[in-house]
mmCIF file of C-alpha atoms and ligand atoms in Angstrom:
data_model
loop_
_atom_site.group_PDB
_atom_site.id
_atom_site.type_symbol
_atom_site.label_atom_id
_atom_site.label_comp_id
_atom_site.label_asym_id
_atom_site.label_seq_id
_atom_site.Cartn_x
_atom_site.Cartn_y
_atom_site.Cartn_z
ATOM 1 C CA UNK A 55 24.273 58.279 54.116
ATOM 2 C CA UNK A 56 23.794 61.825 53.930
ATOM 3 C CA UNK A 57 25.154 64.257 51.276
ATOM 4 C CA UNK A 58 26.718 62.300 48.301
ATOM 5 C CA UNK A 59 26.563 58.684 46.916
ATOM 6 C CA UNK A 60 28.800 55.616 47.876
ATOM 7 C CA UNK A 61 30.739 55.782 44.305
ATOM 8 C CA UNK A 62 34.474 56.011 44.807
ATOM 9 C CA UNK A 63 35.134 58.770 42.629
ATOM 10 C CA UNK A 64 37.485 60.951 43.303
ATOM 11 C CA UNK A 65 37.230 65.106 43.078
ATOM 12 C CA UNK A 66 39.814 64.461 40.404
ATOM 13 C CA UNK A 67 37.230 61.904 38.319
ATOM 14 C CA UNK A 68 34.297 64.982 39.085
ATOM 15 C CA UNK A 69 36.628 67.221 37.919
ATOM 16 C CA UNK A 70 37.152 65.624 34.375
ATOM 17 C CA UNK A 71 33.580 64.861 33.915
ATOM 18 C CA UNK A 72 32.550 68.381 34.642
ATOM 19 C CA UNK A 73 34.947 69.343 31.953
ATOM 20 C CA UNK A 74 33.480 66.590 29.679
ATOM 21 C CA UNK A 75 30.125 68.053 30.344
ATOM 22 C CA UNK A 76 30.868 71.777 29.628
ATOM 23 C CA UNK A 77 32.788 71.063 26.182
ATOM 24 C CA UNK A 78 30.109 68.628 25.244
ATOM 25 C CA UNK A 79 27.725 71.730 26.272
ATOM 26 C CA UNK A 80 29.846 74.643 24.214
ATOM 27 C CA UNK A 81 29.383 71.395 21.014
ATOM 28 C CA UNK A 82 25.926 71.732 21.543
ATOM 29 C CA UNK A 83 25.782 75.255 20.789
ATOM 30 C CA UNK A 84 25.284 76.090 24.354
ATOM 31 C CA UNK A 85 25.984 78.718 26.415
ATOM 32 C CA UNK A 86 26.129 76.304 29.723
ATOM 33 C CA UNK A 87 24.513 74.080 31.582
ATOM 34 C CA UNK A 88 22.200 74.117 34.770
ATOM 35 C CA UNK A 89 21.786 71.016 36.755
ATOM 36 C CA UNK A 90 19.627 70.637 39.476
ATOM 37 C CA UNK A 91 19.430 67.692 42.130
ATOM 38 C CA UNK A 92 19.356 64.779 40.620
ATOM 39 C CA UNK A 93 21.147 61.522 37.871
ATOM 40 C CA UNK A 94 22.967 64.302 36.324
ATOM 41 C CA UNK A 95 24.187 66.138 39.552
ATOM 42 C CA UNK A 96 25.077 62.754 41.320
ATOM 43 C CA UNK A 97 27.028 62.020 38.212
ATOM 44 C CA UNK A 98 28.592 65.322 37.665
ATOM 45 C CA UNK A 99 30.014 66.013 41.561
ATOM 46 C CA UNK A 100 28.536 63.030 43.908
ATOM 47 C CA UNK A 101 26.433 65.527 45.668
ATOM 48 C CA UNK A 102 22.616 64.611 46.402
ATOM 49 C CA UNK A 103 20.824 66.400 48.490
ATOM 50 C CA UNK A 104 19.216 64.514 51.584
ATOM 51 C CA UNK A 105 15.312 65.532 50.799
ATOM 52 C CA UNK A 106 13.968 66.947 48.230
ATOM 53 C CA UNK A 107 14.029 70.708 48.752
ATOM 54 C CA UNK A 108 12.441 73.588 47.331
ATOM 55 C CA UNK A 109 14.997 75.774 47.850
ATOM 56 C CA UNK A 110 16.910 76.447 45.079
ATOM 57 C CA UNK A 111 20.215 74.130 44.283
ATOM 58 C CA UNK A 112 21.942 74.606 41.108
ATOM 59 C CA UNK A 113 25.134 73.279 39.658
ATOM 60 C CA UNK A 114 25.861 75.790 37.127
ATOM 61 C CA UNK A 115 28.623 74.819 34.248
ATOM 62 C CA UNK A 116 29.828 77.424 31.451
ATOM 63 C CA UNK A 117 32.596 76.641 28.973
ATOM 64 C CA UNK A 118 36.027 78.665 30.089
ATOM 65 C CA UNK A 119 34.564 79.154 33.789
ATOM 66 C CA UNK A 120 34.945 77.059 36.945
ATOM 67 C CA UNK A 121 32.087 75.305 38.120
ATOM 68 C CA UNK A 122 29.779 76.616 40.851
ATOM 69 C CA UNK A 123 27.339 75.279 43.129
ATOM 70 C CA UNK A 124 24.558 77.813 43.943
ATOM 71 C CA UNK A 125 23.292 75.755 47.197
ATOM 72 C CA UNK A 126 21.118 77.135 49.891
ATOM 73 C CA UNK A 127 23.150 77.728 52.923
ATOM 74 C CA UNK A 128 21.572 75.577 55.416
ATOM 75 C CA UNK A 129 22.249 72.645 53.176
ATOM 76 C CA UNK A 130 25.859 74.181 52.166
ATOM 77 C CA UNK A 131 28.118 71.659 54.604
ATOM 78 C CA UNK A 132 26.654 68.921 53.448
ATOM 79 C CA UNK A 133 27.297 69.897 49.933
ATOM 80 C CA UNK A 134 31.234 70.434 50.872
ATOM 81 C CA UNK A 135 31.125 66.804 51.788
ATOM 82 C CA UNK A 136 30.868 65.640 48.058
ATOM 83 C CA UNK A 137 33.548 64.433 47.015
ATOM 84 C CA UNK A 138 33.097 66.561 43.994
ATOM 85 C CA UNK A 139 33.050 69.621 46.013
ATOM 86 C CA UNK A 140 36.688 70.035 45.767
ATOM 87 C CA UNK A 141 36.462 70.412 41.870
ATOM 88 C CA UNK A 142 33.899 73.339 42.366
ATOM 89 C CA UNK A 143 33.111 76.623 44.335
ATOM 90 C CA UNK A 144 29.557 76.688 46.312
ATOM 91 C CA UNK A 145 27.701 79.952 46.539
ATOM 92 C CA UNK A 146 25.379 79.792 48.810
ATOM 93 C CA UNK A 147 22.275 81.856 49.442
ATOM 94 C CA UNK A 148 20.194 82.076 52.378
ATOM 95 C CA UNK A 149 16.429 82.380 53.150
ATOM 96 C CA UNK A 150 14.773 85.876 52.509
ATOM 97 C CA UNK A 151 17.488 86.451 49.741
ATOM 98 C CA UNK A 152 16.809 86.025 45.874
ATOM 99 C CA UNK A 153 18.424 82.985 44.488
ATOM 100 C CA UNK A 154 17.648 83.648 40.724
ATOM 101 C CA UNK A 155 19.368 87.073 41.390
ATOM 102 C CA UNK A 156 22.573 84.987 42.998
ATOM 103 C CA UNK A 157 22.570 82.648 39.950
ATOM 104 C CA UNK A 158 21.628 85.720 37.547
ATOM 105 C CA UNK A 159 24.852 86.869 38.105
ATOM 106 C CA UNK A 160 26.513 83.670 37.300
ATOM 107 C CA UNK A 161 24.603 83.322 33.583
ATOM 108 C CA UNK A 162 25.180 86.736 32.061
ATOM 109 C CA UNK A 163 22.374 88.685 30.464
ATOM 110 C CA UNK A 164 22.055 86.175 27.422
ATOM 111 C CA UNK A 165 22.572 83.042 25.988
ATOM 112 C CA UNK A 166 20.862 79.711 25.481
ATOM 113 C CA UNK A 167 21.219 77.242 28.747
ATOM 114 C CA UNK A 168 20.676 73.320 28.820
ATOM 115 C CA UNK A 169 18.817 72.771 32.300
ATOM 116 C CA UNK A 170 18.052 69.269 33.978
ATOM 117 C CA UNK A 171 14.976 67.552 33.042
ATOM 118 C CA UNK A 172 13.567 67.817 36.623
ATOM 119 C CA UNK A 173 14.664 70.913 37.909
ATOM 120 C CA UNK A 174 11.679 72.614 39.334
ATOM 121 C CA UNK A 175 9.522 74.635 36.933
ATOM 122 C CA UNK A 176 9.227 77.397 39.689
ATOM 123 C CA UNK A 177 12.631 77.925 39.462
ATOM 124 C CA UNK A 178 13.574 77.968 35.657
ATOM 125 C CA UNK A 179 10.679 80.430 35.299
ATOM 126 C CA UNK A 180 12.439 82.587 38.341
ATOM 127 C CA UNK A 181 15.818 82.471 35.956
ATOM 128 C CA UNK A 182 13.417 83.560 33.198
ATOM 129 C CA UNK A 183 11.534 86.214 35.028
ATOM 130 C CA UNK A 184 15.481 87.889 36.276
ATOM 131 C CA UNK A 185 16.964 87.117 33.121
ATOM 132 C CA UNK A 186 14.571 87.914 29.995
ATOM 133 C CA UNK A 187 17.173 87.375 27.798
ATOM 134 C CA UNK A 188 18.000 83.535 28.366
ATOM 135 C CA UNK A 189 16.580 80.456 27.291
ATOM 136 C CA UNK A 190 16.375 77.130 28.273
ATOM 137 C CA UNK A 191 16.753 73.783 26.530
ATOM 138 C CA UNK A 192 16.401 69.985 28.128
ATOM 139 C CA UNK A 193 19.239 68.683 29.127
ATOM 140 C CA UNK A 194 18.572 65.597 28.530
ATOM 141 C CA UNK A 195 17.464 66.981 25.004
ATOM 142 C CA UNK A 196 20.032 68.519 24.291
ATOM 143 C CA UNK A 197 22.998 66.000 25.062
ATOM 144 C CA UNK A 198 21.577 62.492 25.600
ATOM 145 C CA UNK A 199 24.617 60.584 25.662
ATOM 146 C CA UNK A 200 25.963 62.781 28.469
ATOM 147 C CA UNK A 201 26.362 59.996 30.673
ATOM 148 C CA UNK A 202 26.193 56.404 28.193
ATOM 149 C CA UNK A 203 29.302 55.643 28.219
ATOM 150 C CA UNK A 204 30.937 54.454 30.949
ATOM 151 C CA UNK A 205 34.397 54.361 32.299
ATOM 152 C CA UNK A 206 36.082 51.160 33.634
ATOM 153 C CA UNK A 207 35.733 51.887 37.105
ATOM 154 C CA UNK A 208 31.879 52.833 36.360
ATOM 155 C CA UNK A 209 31.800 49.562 34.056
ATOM 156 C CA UNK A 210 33.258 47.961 37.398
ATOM 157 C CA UNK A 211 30.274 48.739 39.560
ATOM 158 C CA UNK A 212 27.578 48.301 37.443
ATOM 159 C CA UNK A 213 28.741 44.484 36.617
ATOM 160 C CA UNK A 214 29.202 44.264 40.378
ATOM 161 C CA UNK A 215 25.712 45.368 41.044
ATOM 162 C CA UNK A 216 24.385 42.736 38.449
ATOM 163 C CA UNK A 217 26.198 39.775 39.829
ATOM 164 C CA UNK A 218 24.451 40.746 43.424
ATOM 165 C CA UNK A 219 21.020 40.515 41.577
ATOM 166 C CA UNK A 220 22.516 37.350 40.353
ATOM 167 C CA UNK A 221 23.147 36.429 43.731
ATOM 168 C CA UNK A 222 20.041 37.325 44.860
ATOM 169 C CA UNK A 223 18.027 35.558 42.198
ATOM 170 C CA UNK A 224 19.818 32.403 43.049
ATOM 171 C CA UNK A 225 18.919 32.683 46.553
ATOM 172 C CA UNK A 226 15.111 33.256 45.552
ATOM 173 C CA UNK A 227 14.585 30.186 43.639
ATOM 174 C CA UNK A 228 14.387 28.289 46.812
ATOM 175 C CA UNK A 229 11.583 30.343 48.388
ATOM 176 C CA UNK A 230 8.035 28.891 48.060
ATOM 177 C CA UNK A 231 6.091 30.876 45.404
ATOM 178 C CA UNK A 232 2.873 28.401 45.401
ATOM 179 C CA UNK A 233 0.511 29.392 48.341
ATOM 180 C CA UNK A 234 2.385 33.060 49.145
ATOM 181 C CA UNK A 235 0.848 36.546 47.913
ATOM 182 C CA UNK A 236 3.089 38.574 45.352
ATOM 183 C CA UNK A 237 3.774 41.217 47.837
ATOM 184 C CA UNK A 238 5.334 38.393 50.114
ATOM 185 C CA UNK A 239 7.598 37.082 46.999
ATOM 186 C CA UNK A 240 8.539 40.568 46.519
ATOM 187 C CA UNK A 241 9.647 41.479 49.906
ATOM 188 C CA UNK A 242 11.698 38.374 49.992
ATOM 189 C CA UNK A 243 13.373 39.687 46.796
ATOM 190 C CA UNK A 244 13.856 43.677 48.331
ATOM 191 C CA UNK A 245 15.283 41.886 51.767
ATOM 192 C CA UNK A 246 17.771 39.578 48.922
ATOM 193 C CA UNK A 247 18.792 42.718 47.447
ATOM 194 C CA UNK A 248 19.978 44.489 50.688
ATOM 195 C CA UNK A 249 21.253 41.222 51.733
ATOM 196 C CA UNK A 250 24.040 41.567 48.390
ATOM 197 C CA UNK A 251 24.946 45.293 48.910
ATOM 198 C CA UNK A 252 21.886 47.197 47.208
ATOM 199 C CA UNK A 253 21.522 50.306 49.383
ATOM 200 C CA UNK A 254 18.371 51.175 47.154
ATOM 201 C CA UNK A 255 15.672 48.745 45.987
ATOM 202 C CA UNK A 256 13.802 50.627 42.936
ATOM 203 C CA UNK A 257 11.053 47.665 42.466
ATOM 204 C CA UNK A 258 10.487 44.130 42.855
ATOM 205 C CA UNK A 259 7.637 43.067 40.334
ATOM 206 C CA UNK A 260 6.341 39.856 40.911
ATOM 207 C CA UNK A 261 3.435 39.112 38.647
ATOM 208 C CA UNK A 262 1.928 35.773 38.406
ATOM 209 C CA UNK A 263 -0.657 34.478 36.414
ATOM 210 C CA UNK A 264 -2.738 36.955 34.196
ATOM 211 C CA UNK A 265 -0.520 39.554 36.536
ATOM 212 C CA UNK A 266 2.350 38.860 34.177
ATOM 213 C CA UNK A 267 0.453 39.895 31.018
ATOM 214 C CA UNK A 268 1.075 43.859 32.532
ATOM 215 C CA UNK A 269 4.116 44.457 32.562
ATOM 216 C CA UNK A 270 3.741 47.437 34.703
ATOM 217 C CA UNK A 271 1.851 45.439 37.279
ATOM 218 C CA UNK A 272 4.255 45.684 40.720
ATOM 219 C CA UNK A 273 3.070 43.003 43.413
ATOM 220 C CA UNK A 274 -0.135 42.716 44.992
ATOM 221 C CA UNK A 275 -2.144 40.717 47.122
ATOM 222 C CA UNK A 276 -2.944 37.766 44.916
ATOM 223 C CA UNK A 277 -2.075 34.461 46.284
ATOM 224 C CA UNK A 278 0.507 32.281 43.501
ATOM 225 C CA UNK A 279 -0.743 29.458 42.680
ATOM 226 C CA UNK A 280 0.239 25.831 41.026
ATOM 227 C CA UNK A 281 0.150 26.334 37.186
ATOM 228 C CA UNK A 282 1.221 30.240 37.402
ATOM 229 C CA UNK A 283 4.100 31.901 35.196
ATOM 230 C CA UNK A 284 5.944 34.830 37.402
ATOM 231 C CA UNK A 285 7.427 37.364 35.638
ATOM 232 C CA UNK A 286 10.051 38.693 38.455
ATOM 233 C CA UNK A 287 11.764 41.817 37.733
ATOM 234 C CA UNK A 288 14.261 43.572 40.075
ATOM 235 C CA UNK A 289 16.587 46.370 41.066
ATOM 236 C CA UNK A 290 17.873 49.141 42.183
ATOM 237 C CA UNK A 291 21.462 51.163 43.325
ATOM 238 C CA UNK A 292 24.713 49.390 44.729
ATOM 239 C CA UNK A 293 27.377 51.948 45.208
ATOM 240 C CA UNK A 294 25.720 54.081 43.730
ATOM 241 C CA UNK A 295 24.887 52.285 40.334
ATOM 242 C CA UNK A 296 22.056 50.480 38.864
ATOM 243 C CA UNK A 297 20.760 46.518 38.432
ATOM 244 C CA UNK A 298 18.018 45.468 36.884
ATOM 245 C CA UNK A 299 17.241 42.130 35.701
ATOM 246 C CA UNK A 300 14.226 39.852 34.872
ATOM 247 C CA UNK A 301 13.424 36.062 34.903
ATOM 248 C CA UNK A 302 10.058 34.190 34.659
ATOM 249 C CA UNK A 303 9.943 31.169 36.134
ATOM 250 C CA UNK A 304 6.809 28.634 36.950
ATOM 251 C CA UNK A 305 5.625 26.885 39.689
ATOM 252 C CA UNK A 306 5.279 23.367 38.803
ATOM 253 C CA UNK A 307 5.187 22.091 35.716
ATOM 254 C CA UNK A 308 4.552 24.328 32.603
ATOM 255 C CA UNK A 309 1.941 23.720 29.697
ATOM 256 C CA UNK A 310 3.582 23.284 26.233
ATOM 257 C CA UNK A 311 2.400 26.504 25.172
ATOM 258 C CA UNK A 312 4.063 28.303 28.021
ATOM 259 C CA UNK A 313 7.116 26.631 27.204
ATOM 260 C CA UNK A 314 6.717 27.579 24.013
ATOM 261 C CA UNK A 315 6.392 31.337 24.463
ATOM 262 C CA UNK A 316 9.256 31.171 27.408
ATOM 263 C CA UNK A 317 11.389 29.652 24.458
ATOM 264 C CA UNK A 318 10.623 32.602 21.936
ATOM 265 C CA UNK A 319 11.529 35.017 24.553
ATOM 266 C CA UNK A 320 14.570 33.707 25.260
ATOM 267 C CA UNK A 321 15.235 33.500 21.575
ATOM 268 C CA UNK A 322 14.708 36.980 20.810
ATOM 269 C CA UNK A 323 16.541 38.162 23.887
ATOM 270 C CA UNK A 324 19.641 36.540 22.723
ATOM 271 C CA UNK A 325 18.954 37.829 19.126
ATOM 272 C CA UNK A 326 19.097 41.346 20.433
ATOM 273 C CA UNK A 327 22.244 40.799 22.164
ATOM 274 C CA UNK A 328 23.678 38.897 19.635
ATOM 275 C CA UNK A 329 23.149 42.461 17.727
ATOM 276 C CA UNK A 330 25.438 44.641 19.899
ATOM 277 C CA UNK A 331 28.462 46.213 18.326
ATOM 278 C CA UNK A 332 29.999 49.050 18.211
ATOM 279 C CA UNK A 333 28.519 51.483 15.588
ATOM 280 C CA UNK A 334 25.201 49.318 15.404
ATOM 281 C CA UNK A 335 22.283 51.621 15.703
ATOM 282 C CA UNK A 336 20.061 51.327 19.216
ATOM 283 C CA UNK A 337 16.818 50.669 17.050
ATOM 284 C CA UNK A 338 18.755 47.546 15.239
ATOM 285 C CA UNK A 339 18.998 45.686 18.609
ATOM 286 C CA UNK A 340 15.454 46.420 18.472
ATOM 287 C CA UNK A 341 14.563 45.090 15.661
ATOM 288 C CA UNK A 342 16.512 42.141 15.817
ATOM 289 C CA UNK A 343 15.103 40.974 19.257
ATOM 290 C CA UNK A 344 11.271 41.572 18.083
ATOM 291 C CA UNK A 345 11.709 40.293 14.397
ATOM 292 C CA UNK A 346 11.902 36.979 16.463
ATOM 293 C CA UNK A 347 8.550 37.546 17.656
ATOM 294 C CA UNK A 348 7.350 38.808 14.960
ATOM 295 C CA UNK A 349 8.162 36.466 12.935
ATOM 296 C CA UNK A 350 6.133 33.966 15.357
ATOM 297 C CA UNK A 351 3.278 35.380 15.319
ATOM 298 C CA UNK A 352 3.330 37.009 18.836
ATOM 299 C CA UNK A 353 4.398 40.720 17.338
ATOM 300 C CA UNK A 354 1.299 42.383 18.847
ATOM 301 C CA UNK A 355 2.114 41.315 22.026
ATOM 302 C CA UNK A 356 5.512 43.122 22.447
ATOM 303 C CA UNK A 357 3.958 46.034 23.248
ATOM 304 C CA UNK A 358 7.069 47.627 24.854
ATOM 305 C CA UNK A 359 10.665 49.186 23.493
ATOM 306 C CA UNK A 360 13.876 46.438 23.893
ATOM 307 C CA UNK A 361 16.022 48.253 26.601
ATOM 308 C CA UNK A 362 16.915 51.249 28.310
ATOM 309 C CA UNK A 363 20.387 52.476 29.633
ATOM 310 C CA UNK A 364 21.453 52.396 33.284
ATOM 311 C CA UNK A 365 23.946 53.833 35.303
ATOM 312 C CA UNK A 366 23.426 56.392 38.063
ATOM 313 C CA UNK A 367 19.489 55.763 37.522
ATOM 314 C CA UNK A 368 18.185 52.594 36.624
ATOM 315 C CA UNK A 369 16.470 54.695 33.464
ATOM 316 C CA UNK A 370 18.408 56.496 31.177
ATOM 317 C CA UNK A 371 19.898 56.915 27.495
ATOM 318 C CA UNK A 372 20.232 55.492 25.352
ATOM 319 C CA UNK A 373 16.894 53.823 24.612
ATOM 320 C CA UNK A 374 16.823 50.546 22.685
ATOM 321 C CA UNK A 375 13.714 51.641 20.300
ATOM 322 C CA UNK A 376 12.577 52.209 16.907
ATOM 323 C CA UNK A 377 13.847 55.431 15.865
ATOM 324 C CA UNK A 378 16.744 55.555 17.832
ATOM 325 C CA UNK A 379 19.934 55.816 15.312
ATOM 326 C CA UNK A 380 22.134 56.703 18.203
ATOM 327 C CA UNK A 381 25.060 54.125 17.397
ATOM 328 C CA UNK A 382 26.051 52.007 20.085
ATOM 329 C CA UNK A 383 29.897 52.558 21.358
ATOM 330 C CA UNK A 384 31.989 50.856 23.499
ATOM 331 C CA UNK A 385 31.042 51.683 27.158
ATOM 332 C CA UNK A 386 27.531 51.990 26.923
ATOM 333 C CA UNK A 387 25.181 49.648 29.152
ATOM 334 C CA UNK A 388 21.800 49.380 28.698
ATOM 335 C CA UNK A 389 18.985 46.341 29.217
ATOM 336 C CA UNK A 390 17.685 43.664 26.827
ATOM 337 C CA UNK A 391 13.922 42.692 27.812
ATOM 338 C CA UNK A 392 11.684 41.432 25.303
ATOM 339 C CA UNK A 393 8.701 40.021 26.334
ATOM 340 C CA UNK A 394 5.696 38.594 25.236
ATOM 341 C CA UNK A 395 2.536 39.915 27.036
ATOM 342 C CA UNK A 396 -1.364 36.984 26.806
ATOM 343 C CA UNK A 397 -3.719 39.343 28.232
ATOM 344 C CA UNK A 398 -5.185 37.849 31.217
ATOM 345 C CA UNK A 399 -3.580 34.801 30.632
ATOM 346 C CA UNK A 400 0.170 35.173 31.377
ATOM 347 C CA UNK A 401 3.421 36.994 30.545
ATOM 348 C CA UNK A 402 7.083 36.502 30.097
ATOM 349 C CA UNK A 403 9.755 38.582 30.386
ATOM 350 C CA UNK A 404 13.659 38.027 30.119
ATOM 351 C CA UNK A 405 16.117 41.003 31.039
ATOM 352 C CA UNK A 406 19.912 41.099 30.847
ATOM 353 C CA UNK A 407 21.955 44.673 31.541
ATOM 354 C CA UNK A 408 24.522 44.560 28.839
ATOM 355 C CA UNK A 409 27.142 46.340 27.752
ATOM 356 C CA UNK A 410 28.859 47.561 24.479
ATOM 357 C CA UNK A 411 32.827 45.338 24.408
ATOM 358 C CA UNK A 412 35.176 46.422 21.408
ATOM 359 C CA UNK A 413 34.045 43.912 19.236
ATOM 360 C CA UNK A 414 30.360 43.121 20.473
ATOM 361 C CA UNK A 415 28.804 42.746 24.116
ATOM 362 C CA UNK A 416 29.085 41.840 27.368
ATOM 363 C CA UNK A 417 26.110 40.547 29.878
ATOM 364 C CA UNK A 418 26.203 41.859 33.215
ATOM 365 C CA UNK A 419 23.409 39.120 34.597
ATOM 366 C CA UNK A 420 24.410 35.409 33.690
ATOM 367 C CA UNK A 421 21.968 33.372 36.059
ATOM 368 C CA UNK A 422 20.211 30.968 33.522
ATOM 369 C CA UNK A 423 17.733 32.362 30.962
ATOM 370 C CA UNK A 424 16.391 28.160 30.447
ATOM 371 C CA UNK A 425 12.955 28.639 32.258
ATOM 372 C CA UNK A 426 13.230 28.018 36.044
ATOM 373 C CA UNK A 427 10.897 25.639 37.702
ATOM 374 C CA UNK A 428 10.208 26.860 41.165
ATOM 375 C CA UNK A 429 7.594 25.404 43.842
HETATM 376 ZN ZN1 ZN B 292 1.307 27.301 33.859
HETATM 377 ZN ZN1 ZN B 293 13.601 45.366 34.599
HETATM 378 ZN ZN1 ZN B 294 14.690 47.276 32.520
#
């Protein structure tokens, strides 16, 4: 796959999101926006570059103006291949030339720019070195909710790639955890993933035991054994859009205690996505899924925000954390994953992608959140 993603948009659908993006640009009291390779550019015309290059690529977006693609010119036909490229014009540039003086012209003397998050440093200070006048805001910063919320046929793909890490959770339930390392769990899980359609597996965490109690811990080398929670967590890109789903399920038979906590978990999961609605700000689904823990006892122990968006990435806005007064609209999907976190005793996590339905929401993952007993 070389050039642009497997979404089936169309260079009419890049067209009308490009538009989206500049007036929601010109709103923000900007004079454009500069995108570089990357969530934003993938969303905005398909295109993503095959490595990661230094040379300079820029998507640049004014209000009133067409869109252009400032692309270096060995990587030029590939970038005609988006299927975006049809809604755009590429300038290209090639080595021993000035890019920032190519893209200087495109800007104007003045004016204040949104630029991606990860565009390289070395190049937004080569705009700022050409073009004194300019400045430079995050784009992320500046419009948030640039891509939350999602069209049906967007809707369409990521419920498609939750019901394959559905599928692939179902088939890993009959794999022997007792007696295997992580890291062989975990493999099983990327190999499921592929197996259902993911072209991109972003992680497979498989913690067992006092493992679970990080959440960040991926998969290692220690052996599962009777008696151990597993926190799994999983996902990545199917057609170009994002799963991610956990479960924590036992091997054997579970204490009373870790039934107990598994229980709570579940609870406040289904309190947080019992709090979706339209107009409902991100922090209350927040609240609502940790008052549950709270209110057990187990508060200091949810040491981690309630959800994060997906789409194009598996990371993105909106955020489901304290603070965040965003309001939720229809559209929007984004994860609910409390968890409760014994250090070096055990963990448990539960994680449903969900989305935001006229009058409340929708899960994309619907295996069973009941505590799985696996061998
Ligand atoms: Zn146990
Ligand atoms: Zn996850
Ligand atoms: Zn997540």
């Amino acid at each position: 796959m070389t050039g642009s993603t497997a979404a089936p948009f169309t260079a009419d659908d890049y067209r009308a999101r490009m538009r989206r993006a500049s007036r929601a640009a010109a709103d923000a009291g900007l004079a454009g926006l500069l995108v570089a390779p990357g969530p934003d550019l993938v969303w905005l015309t398909g295109y993503a570059p095959t490595a990661a290059t230094e040379r300079l690529t820029l998507l640049v977006l004014a209000p009133d103006r067409e869109p252009v693609l400032v692309v270096p010119a060995l990587e030029a036909p590939d970038a005609a291949h988006a299927a975006g490229a049809a809604a755009l014009t590429l300038r290209d540039w090639t080595d021993g030339k000035d890019p920032y003086a190519l893209t200087a012209g495109l800007l104007g003397a003045s004016g204040h720019f949104g630029i991606s998050d990860n565009a390289w440093a070395m190049h937004l200070l080569g705009l700022q070195q050409t073009l004194p006048g300019t400045s430079y805001a995050s784009l992320t910063q500046a419009l948030p909710m640039l891509r939350a919320v999602k069209d049906a046929a967007e809707l369409e793909l990521l419920a498609a790639a939750g019901a394959a890490a559905d599928a692939a959770f179902e088939e890993l339930r009959h794999v022997p955890f007792g007696g295997r390392r992580e890291s062989d769990v975990a493999a099983d899980l990327a190999a499921l993933l592929r197996r259902f359609g993911h072209s991109q597996v972003d992680f497979t965490i498989v913690a067992s035991g006092p493992n679970g109690a990080d959440p960040h811990h991926e998969a290692g080398d220690r052996v599962i054994e009777r008696g151990d929670m597993v926190v799994l967590d999983f996902g990545g890109l199917k057609d170009g859009y994002g799963s991610d789903t956990s479960r924590t399920v036992h091997v054997g038979e579970p204490t009373g205690e870790e039934r107990e906590v598994h229980d709570l978990v579940r609870e406040a999961q289904e309190a947080g996505f019992r709090a979706v609605r339209p107009g409902v700000p991100c922090q209350e689904v927040d609240r609502a899924a940790r008052a549950v823990i709270a209110d057990a006892g187990y508060g200091e122990y949810f040491i981690h925000r309630t959800g994060h968006g997906i789409g194009v990435t598996t990371h993105e806005p909106p955020y489901m954390i304290e603070g965040e007064e965003q309001p939720l609209v229809p559209g929007m999907c984004f994860s609910v994953e409390p968890g409760i976190y014994l250090p070096g005793r055990f963990g448990v996590r539960i994680e449903d992608i969900v989305t935001v339905t006229e009058d409340g929401g929708r899960r994309l993952n619907n295996t069973s959140r009941e505590m799985l007993i696996v061998e």
